[in-house]
């Protein structure tokens, strides 16, 4: 079974721009969660989607948004980028049952200049 | 609210030494799940183990072992005869109910040859 894939793997943007990151979950998985990882803040939860509905949301400003498509693929969007948005963005997929493990993708490294 | 504490920020050991990574958690849920992940320098989080709140059996997998004690709300991870390839950041995580998965701040393990 193919693992979680994320595209692009690396991205450089400038302040004020917007960016869209994509995540394809493991086949059969219906839940996708997004995390932001920075050296100072660690792993921070952004949101979780299950069957195209946002199930959980972290404490991020409205500039961060996401969606999930009927094939379970998910995208997250960050508008009006700030320098502090530079981070590793990780996507994780699971079946969506609470006992199930989340499996992570390789991440997208975003650098905002 | 859920909370995971990994008090050890960084640990250095000499190869072949045993090392224990501590994890203490807080949750009000009676049913919950605990996880350990490994994050090598490449960045991708690798799933190591899942344990549910009803199963306090310790588990051993090769050089890895886990000690789950509900009485002290701890889920510690021991690497026996450490190797350089064990160098990574290790995260403990908790999920109760359909809440988001809460991660600890991670413990960076450096194994010196």
XYZ file of C-alpha atoms in Angstrom, chain A residues 1-49:
49
model
C 0.000 0.000 0.000
C 1.309 3.432 -0.882
C 1.932 5.748 2.029
C 0.798 9.291 2.588
C 2.055 11.623 -0.092
C 2.460 15.367 0.150
C 3.143 17.859 -2.571
C 5.137 19.902 -3.027
C 7.980 18.798 -0.800
C 9.659 22.184 -0.721
C 8.299 25.632 -1.321
C 9.643 29.162 -1.151
C 7.213 32.050 -1.010
C 7.356 35.723 -0.117
C 5.368 37.562 2.508
C 1.850 38.352 1.479
C 1.538 35.516 -0.994
C -0.708 32.543 -0.509
C 0.106 28.862 -0.739
C -1.771 25.610 -1.197
C -0.396 22.312 0.043
C -1.761 18.940 -0.964
C -2.018 15.632 0.854
C -3.088 12.263 -0.516
C -3.918 9.793 2.261
C -3.354 6.074 2.334
C -5.922 4.285 0.226
C -9.045 3.604 2.286
C -8.271 6.241 4.898
C -10.961 8.855 5.375
C -9.351 11.121 7.948
C -6.647 13.649 7.203
C -5.006 15.826 9.825
C -2.590 18.695 9.322
C 0.178 19.808 11.646
C 2.643 22.661 11.660
C 6.082 21.965 13.063
C 8.535 24.707 13.970
C 11.640 24.605 16.171
C 10.087 26.988 18.669
C 6.517 25.698 18.878
C 6.937 22.010 18.185
C 4.120 20.044 16.577
C 0.941 22.043 16.489
C -2.380 20.691 15.317
C -4.066 22.669 12.551
C -7.214 20.728 11.671
C -8.652 17.322 10.959
C -11.008 16.392 8.171
